[in-house]
Short mmCIF file of C-alpha atoms in Angstrom, two decimals:
data_model
loop_
_atom_site.label_atom_id
_atom_site.label_comp_id
_atom_site.label_asym_id
_atom_site.label_seq_id
_atom_site.Cartn_x
_atom_site.Cartn_y
_atom_site.Cartn_z
CA MET A 1 123.86 109.63 61.57
CA SER A 2 122.90 109.01 65.13
CA ASN A 3 120.38 106.69 66.54
CA ALA A 4 118.25 106.56 69.75
CA CYS A 5 120.76 104.03 71.26
CA ASP A 6 123.09 106.89 70.58
CA ILE A 7 126.46 105.67 72.39
CA SER A 8 128.82 108.74 71.29
CA LEU A 9 131.10 109.73 74.07
CA HIS A 10 132.16 113.33 74.47
CA ARG A 11 135.14 113.95 72.05
CA SER A 12 137.13 115.11 75.09
CA GLN A 13 136.82 111.56 76.50
CA ILE A 14 137.84 109.53 73.61
CA ALA A 15 141.22 107.89 74.45
CA GLY A 16 141.74 106.78 70.96
CA GLY A 17 141.95 110.38 69.47
CA GLU A 18 139.61 112.27 67.16
CA TYR A 19 137.70 109.75 65.06
CA THR A 20 136.78 111.38 61.70
CA ASP A 21 134.32 110.15 59.27
CA ALA A 22 137.29 110.22 56.68
CA GLU A 23 139.08 107.63 58.91
CA ALA A 24 135.86 105.55 59.44
CA GLU A 25 135.45 105.66 55.72
CA GLN A 26 138.86 104.30 55.06
CA HIS A 27 138.51 101.28 57.70
CA ALA A 28 135.32 100.61 56.15
CA LYS A 29 137.17 100.04 52.71
CA GLU A 30 139.57 98.08 54.43
CA VAL A 31 137.23 95.64 56.00
CA GLY A 32 134.18 95.78 53.43
CA ALA A 33 132.25 97.50 56.05
CA LYS A 34 128.72 98.70 54.60
CA PRO A 35 126.71 101.80 55.83
CA ARG A 36 124.19 101.28 58.68
CA PRO A 37 120.67 101.01 57.74
CA HIS A 38 118.39 103.58 59.09
CA GLU A 39 115.56 102.64 61.34
CA THR A 40 113.42 105.53 60.28
CA ILE A 41 113.66 104.26 56.90
CA ASP A 42 113.80 100.45 56.84
CA GLU A 43 111.78 99.80 59.82
CA ILE A 44 108.57 101.80 59.22
CA ASP A 45 105.32 100.25 58.34
CA GLU A 46 102.52 101.84 56.08
CA THR A 47 100.93 103.54 59.08
CA GLY A 48 103.99 105.37 59.77
CA ALA A 49 104.89 103.14 62.96
CA PHE A 50 108.21 101.85 63.97
CA ILE A 51 108.36 98.08 63.89
CA ARG A 52 111.73 97.08 65.24
CA GLN A 53 113.85 94.57 63.09
CA PRO A 54 113.80 91.01 64.39
CA ASN A 55 116.97 89.76 66.05
CA SER A 56 118.74 87.54 63.38
CA PHE A 57 121.30 85.67 65.63
CA ILE A 58 118.90 83.85 67.90
CA LYS A 59 120.54 80.13 68.14
CA PRO A 60 119.85 79.38 71.72
CA PHE A 61 122.27 78.24 74.38
CA GLY A 62 121.18 74.76 75.53
CA ASN A 63 121.56 70.92 75.10
CA ASN A 64 119.63 70.15 71.83
CA PRO A 65 121.69 69.48 68.74
CA GLY A 66 123.23 72.52 67.29
CA ASP A 67 122.77 74.65 70.32
CA LEU A 68 125.37 77.07 71.58
CA GLN A 69 127.37 75.69 74.58
CA ALA A 70 128.32 77.75 77.44
CA GLU A 71 132.08 77.88 77.89
CA ALA A 72 134.43 80.34 79.88
CA ASN A 73 136.40 82.90 78.24
CA ARG A 74 134.91 82.34 74.77
CA TYR A 75 132.18 84.92 74.72
CA ARG A 76 132.24 88.63 74.89
CA ILE A 77 129.48 91.10 75.30
CA TYR A 78 129.57 93.97 72.73
CA TRP A 79 127.27 96.79 74.32
CA ALA A 80 126.72 100.60 74.50
CA LYS A 81 126.24 102.91 77.36
CA GLY A 82 123.04 104.56 75.97
CA CYS A 83 121.43 101.12 75.02
CA HIS A 84 119.16 99.69 77.62
CA TRP A 85 118.90 96.34 75.66
CA SER A 86 122.60 95.95 76.10
CA ASN A 87 122.76 97.36 79.70
CA ARG A 88 120.76 94.21 80.73
CA PRO A 89 123.19 91.32 80.08
CA VAL A 90 126.14 93.03 81.90
CA ILE A 91 124.18 93.79 84.95
CA VAL A 92 123.03 90.18 84.95
CA ARG A 93 126.41 88.93 84.28
CA ASP A 94 127.83 90.95 87.24
CA LEU A 95 124.91 90.01 89.55
CA LEU A 96 125.68 86.15 88.77
CA GLY A 97 129.28 86.52 89.50
CA LEU A 98 130.41 85.73 85.71
CA THR A 99 132.72 88.65 85.16
CA ASP A 100 135.69 86.28 84.77
CA VAL A 101 133.57 83.85 82.56
CA ILE A 102 132.11 86.44 80.08
CA SER A 103 133.93 89.51 79.29
CA ASP A 104 132.59 92.71 77.75
CA ILE A 105 133.43 96.02 75.79
CA LEU A 106 131.62 99.21 75.28
CA CYS A 107 131.16 100.20 71.54
CA THR A 108 130.94 103.77 70.53
CA GLN A 109 129.96 105.48 67.33
CA SER A 110 132.33 105.19 64.34
CA GLY A 111 133.51 108.47 62.92
CA GLU A 112 131.80 111.87 63.60
CA THR A 113 128.34 110.93 62.22
CA ASN A 114 128.30 107.04 62.76
CA VAL A 115 127.64 105.93 59.16
CA TYR A 116 129.17 102.59 59.73
CA GLY A 117 127.57 102.04 63.07
CA HIS A 118 129.10 100.64 66.31
CA GLY A 119 132.91 101.22 66.47
CA PHE A 120 135.42 101.45 68.89
CA ALA A 121 136.53 105.22 69.26
CA ASP A 122 137.79 105.04 72.60
CA GLN A 123 140.22 102.31 71.99
CA LYS A 124 143.70 102.58 70.48
CA ASP A 125 143.68 102.71 66.84
CA HIS A 126 139.84 102.82 66.92
CA LYS A 127 139.59 98.99 66.87
CA ASP A 128 138.58 96.28 69.25
CA PRO A 129 142.01 95.45 71.18
CA LEU A 130 140.91 91.60 71.39
CA THR A 131 139.79 90.78 67.71
CA GLY A 132 141.17 93.79 65.68
CA ALA A 133 137.77 94.69 64.48
CA TYR A 134 136.95 98.26 63.50
CA PHE A 135 133.11 97.80 63.35
CA LEU A 136 130.60 95.69 65.19
CA SER A 137 129.09 94.61 61.97
CA GLU A 138 132.28 92.75 61.00
CA PHE A 139 131.28 90.04 63.38
CA TYR A 140 127.84 89.96 61.82
CA LYS A 141 129.71 89.70 58.38
CA ASN A 142 131.84 86.93 59.61
CA ALA A 143 128.80 84.94 60.86
CA ASN A 144 126.63 85.66 57.74
CA PRO A 145 128.21 87.32 54.54
CA GLU A 146 124.62 87.97 53.39
CA TYR A 147 123.39 89.72 56.47
CA THR A 148 122.02 93.15 55.49
CA GLY A 149 120.37 94.32 58.76
CA ARG A 150 121.69 96.63 61.50
CA ALA A 151 124.49 95.37 63.81
CA THR A 152 122.98 96.07 67.19
CA THR A 153 123.98 96.01 70.88
CA PRO A 154 124.20 93.72 72.77
CA THR A 155 126.05 91.14 70.52
CA LEU A 156 127.31 87.95 72.12
CA VAL A 157 130.54 87.56 69.91
CA ASP A 158 132.59 84.13 69.96
CA VAL A 159 136.02 85.64 70.23
CA LYS A 160 137.61 82.44 69.18
CA GLU A 161 135.66 82.52 65.74
CA LYS A 162 135.34 86.29 65.63
CA LYS A 163 131.66 85.77 64.69
CA ALA A 164 128.43 87.10 66.25
CA VAL A 165 126.65 84.06 67.81
CA ASN A 166 123.58 85.68 69.56
CA ASN A 167 122.00 89.31 69.60
CA ASP A 168 118.62 88.12 71.13
CA TYR A 169 118.07 90.67 73.78
CA HIS A 170 114.83 89.01 74.41
CA ARG A 171 116.47 85.83 75.95
CA LEU A 172 120.08 86.49 76.07
CA THR A 173 120.02 87.34 79.85
CA ASN A 174 117.91 84.17 80.39
CA TYR A 175 120.69 81.94 78.69
CA ILE A 176 123.14 83.67 81.04
CA GLU A 177 121.13 82.95 84.07
CA ASP A 178 120.45 79.35 83.10
CA GLN A 179 123.01 77.79 80.78
CA PHE A 180 125.94 79.38 82.49
CA ARG A 181 124.70 78.34 86.06
CA THR A 182 127.71 75.78 86.13
CA PHE A 183 129.96 78.78 86.33
CA GLN A 184 128.02 80.79 88.93
CA PRO A 185 128.69 80.68 92.86
CA LYS A 186 126.76 78.16 94.73
CA ASP A 187 124.79 80.74 96.16
CA ALA A 188 124.31 83.03 93.39
CA PRO A 189 121.21 85.19 93.17
CA ASP A 190 118.27 83.17 91.29
CA LEU A 191 116.98 85.76 88.93
CA TYR A 192 115.06 83.30 86.74
CA PRO A 193 113.54 80.77 89.26
CA LYS A 194 112.53 77.61 87.26
CA VAL A 195 109.26 77.10 88.70
CA PHE A 196 108.11 80.74 87.81
CA ARG A 197 109.70 80.99 84.14
CA LYS A 198 106.31 80.93 82.45
CA GLU A 199 105.09 84.02 84.32
CA ILE A 200 108.45 85.77 83.98
CA ASP A 201 108.57 85.15 80.28
CA GLU A 202 104.98 86.37 79.81
CA PHE A 203 105.75 89.54 81.65
CA ASN A 204 108.89 90.22 79.74
CA ASP A 205 107.09 89.83 76.33
CA TRP A 206 104.52 92.06 77.61
CA LEU A 207 106.96 94.60 78.84
CA PHE A 208 108.87 94.73 75.53
CA PRO A 209 106.35 96.72 73.47
CA HIS A 210 104.54 98.45 76.03
CA ILE A 211 107.46 99.93 78.05
CA ASN A 212 111.03 98.98 76.75
CA ASN A 213 110.30 99.78 72.97
CA SER A 214 107.75 102.43 73.61
CA HIS A 215 110.36 104.97 73.74
CA TYR A 216 111.76 103.89 70.34
CA ARG A 217 107.99 103.78 68.97
CA MET A 218 107.89 107.52 69.95
CA SER A 219 111.28 108.57 68.56
CA PHE A 220 111.35 106.71 65.24
CA CYS A 221 107.65 106.81 64.14
CA GLN A 222 106.91 108.94 61.17
CA SER A 223 103.12 109.69 61.69
CA LEU A 224 101.33 111.50 64.36
CA GLY A 225 98.84 108.48 64.73
CA ALA A 226 101.71 106.11 65.51
CA TYR A 227 103.24 108.34 67.99
CA GLU A 228 99.96 108.97 69.88
CA GLU A 229 99.44 105.37 69.91
CA ALA A 230 102.95 104.58 71.50
CA TYR A 231 102.54 107.61 73.88
CA ALA A 232 99.16 106.48 75.30
CA ASP A 233 100.49 102.86 75.35
CA PHE A 234 103.61 103.74 77.29
CA TYR A 235 101.73 106.08 79.94
CA GLU A 236 99.01 103.51 80.45
CA SER A 237 101.38 100.87 81.04
CA LEU A 238 103.39 102.95 83.56
CA GLU A 239 100.26 103.57 85.46
CA LYS A 240 99.64 99.82 85.75
CA LEU A 241 103.17 99.02 87.10
CA GLU A 242 102.88 102.13 89.47
CA LYS A 243 99.99 100.24 90.98
CA ARG A 244 101.66 96.85 90.95
CA LEU A 245 104.71 98.44 92.72
CA SER A 246 102.53 99.97 95.42
CA GLU A 247 102.26 96.62 97.12
CA ASN A 248 105.07 94.68 95.77
CA ARG A 249 108.93 95.69 96.46
CA PHE A 250 109.80 94.27 93.16
CA ILE A 251 107.93 93.22 90.05
CA PHE A 252 107.14 89.58 91.40
CA GLY A 253 107.37 90.18 94.96
CA ASP A 254 110.28 90.31 97.65
CA TYR A 255 113.21 89.39 95.34
CA ILE A 256 114.88 90.80 92.17
CA THR A 257 114.24 88.80 89.10
CA ASP A 258 115.11 89.07 85.38
CA ALA A 259 112.10 91.14 84.86
CA ASP A 260 113.26 93.87 87.08
CA VAL A 261 116.57 94.24 85.22
CA ARG A 262 114.52 94.95 82.03
CA LEU A 263 112.27 97.43 83.60
CA PHE A 264 115.00 99.21 85.33
CA CYS A 265 117.20 99.69 82.25
CA THR A 266 114.31 101.76 80.53
CA LEU A 267 113.05 103.73 83.76
CA VAL A 268 116.61 104.84 84.72
CA ARG A 269 117.15 106.41 81.33
CA TRP A 270 113.62 108.20 80.99
CA ASP A 271 114.09 111.14 83.32
CA ILE A 272 117.91 111.92 82.19
CA TRP A 273 117.73 111.19 78.38
CA TYR A 274 114.81 109.47 76.73
CA TYR A 275 112.16 112.11 77.40
CA ARG A 276 114.27 114.73 75.44
CA ASN A 277 113.62 112.54 72.19
CA VAL A 278 109.82 112.19 72.23
CA GLY A 279 108.42 115.79 72.53
CA PRO A 280 106.15 117.12 75.41
CA ILE A 281 105.66 114.45 78.09
CA LYS A 282 103.00 113.67 80.50
CA LYS A 283 105.10 112.79 83.53
CA LYS A 284 108.56 112.03 84.34
CA ILE A 285 109.34 108.78 86.21
CA ARG A 286 109.81 111.09 89.47
CA ASP A 287 106.11 111.81 89.30
CA PHE A 288 105.35 108.18 89.95
CA PRO A 289 106.19 107.67 93.51
CA ASN A 290 106.33 103.79 93.58
CA LEU A 291 107.97 103.77 90.16
CA TRP A 292 110.72 106.33 91.11
CA ALA A 293 111.40 104.65 94.71
CA TYR A 294 111.95 101.26 92.91
CA THR A 295 114.24 102.67 90.25
CA CYS A 296 116.37 104.48 92.97
CA GLU A 297 116.45 101.22 95.14
CA LEU A 298 117.56 99.16 92.05
CA TYR A 299 120.28 101.79 91.25
CA ASN A 300 121.90 101.48 94.35
CA VAL A 301 122.49 97.77 93.89
CA PRO A 302 126.27 97.70 92.99
CA ALA A 303 125.95 95.85 89.49
CA PHE A 304 123.15 98.15 88.52
CA LYS A 305 124.86 101.37 89.41
CA LYS A 306 128.37 100.44 88.23
CA ASN A 307 126.93 99.45 84.70
CA THR A 308 124.46 102.26 84.18
CA TYR A 309 126.79 105.50 83.58
CA VAL A 310 124.08 107.94 84.48
CA ARG A 311 126.12 111.02 83.97
CA ASP A 312 127.62 109.92 80.63
CA ILE A 313 124.13 109.08 79.33
CA ALA A 314 122.70 112.60 80.64
CA LEU A 315 125.43 114.63 79.17
CA ARG A 316 125.91 113.16 75.70
CA ARG A 317 125.48 115.34 72.54
CA ILE A 318 126.55 118.55 74.21
CA THR A 319 126.27 121.17 71.26
CA LYS A 320 128.33 124.17 70.48
CA GLY A 321 127.09 127.42 71.74
CA GLY A 322 125.22 125.88 74.75
CA ARG A 323 121.68 126.49 73.68
CA ASP A 324 120.10 123.14 74.60
CA PHE A 325 119.31 121.58 77.97
CA ALA A 326 122.29 119.12 77.97
CA SER A 327 124.65 121.95 77.62
CA ARG A 328 123.12 124.62 79.75
CA ILE A 329 121.62 122.66 82.67
CA ALA A 330 122.29 118.95 82.68
CA PRO A 331 126.11 119.54 83.85
CA GLN A 332 124.82 121.23 86.79
CA ILE A 333 122.70 118.36 88.06
CA ASP A 334 124.15 116.27 90.87
CA TYR A 335 124.13 112.84 89.24
CA GLU A 336 126.17 111.23 92.07
CA HIS A 337 122.99 111.60 94.34
CA TYR A 338 120.19 111.90 91.66
CA TYR A 339 119.00 108.25 92.43
CA ASP A 340 119.71 108.07 96.19
CA SER A 341 117.15 105.71 97.79
CA ASP A 342 115.69 106.30 101.39
CA GLY A 343 115.17 102.57 101.87
CA SER A 344 111.47 102.94 102.19
CA ARG A 345 110.45 100.11 100.05
CA LYS A 346 111.96 97.53 102.56
CA LYS A 347 108.66 97.63 104.31
CA LEU A 348 107.09 95.78 101.47
CA SER A 349 109.07 92.84 101.91
CA LYS A 350 109.21 89.97 104.45
CA THR A 351 112.97 89.95 104.09
CA PRO A 352 113.78 93.48 104.04
CA ASP A 353 117.73 93.08 103.94
CA GLU A 354 117.74 90.34 101.26
CA ILE A 355 116.87 91.23 97.88
CA PHE A 356 117.90 88.20 95.97
CA LEU A 357 116.45 84.65 96.13
CA ARG A 358 119.32 82.28 96.41
CA HIS A 359 119.86 78.95 94.80
CA PRO A 360 119.59 75.93 97.38
CA GLU A 361 122.77 74.19 98.23
CA ASN A 362 121.60 70.75 96.82
CA GLU A 363 120.58 72.06 93.61
CA SER A 364 122.64 71.22 90.70
CA ALA A 365 123.05 73.15 87.35
CA GLU A 366 121.43 70.22 85.63
CA ASP A 367 118.44 70.50 87.98
CA TYR A 368 118.20 74.25 87.29
CA GLN A 369 118.35 74.16 83.57
CA SER A 370 115.63 74.00 81.27
CA GLU A 371 114.86 74.81 77.71
CA ILE A 372 114.24 78.57 77.30
CA SER A 373 110.94 79.61 75.58
CA LYS A 374 110.83 81.42 72.24
CA THR A 375 109.21 84.78 71.72
CA ILE A 376 107.06 86.21 69.13
CA TRP A 377 109.14 89.43 68.91
CA ASN A 378 111.78 87.51 66.98
CA SER A 379 109.33 86.57 64.20
CA PRO A 380 110.28 87.60 60.62
CA SER A 381 106.68 88.79 60.11
CA TRP A 382 105.89 92.47 60.68
CA ALA A 383 102.36 91.30 61.71
CA ASP A 384 103.49 89.29 64.52
CA ARG A 385 105.73 91.91 65.71
CA ASN A 386 102.81 94.40 65.88
CA PRO A 387 102.77 96.03 69.50
CA LYS A 388 98.87 95.05 69.71
CA ASN A 389 100.26 91.51 70.13
CA GLY A 390 101.93 92.16 73.29
CA THR A 391 99.23 90.80 75.43
CA ILE A 392 99.31 89.34 79.21
CA SER A 393 96.90 86.69 80.69
CA VAL A 394 96.90 88.74 84.02
CA ASP A 395 96.68 92.26 83.92
CA ALA A 396 100.13 93.94 84.49
CA SER A 397 98.90 95.92 87.44
CA ILE A 398 98.57 92.53 89.38
CA ASN A 399 101.38 90.28 90.56
CA PRO A 400 100.21 86.74 89.74
CA LEU A 401 102.89 85.47 92.06
CA LYS A 402 102.00 87.52 95.00
CA GLY A 403 103.24 85.54 98.18
CA LYS A 404 105.22 83.17 96.28
CA LEU A 405 108.38 85.00 95.42
#
């Protein structure tokens, strides 16, 4: 069983040796792991549309009673190369200089057909070397023995307790930006400026159904009507962003923000992988001049490039016999230079050689921190999570912060 965030590595690359379904079955019996639920069965509404499960571990980091507390070397990001949701927090962590504060580990599929979901096929004995877990779902079970949903990436795990504490990709990067400010260098990039958080959050909550999740809406839906709706939504939204980026170097102006990380992680996967899952496509990202140049510029920022694994993503699922594109053509592509940037977007910025807003010297962590907003996309109600609820007060083609950031 594979999934659209498929994170299987080529078997020749698996350091832990061949990982069979029989071995995964044995490990599952040892730890009481259950088979992974199917998106295409359990998350489909009456119209055949894919309605993604809400995140279940959404306790925030903050200063209110019961909130999670930022702490060095307590948390680990479990993520997967193919999953753009989980690509986001490791990029943000690296940009903010927190690699020695929050660790990470890449998950793979478990066994040959991934019956038990995310595992550790490239680790010795096929288990997480820090915690001894065979499956990501073990951390979910430790945190909530009654949990029945999918174990997803990214998951932030408390490695002392060996429990999942947060899998809220809608807000996880914001917690890292805000609540882990104490551990960042004084002049770290400000990806989430306090005075503009309302606009950034609103844009991000629009981006989720219309761009970030549209690929999955097309890949997992079970009816033509749902497919056509997601298809039209995706391309209409891309056109809006193409227009916006014609006069803005980044989504909100001259500097990279949290919103750019989220958009990039979807765009960079479209031309090398996602398009293969959705049938005939209208355009590649390469066919949008501004979106393409924007993607290339971001890719060449070290934290983005290091954590994207373009070649691995493009060459997954090579089949025996060499009949598909991934087997015949993809290996011939020069991925090292696929996203080369010509630097042309610098002209859109008043600070062409500085892509980050920096924190002022006299700003304290307490000055910067605030309570992070909640999102409708974590609602337990399917009606609330309908993509039609992804509205925005200013059309997405327009930068409401033009000249301010």
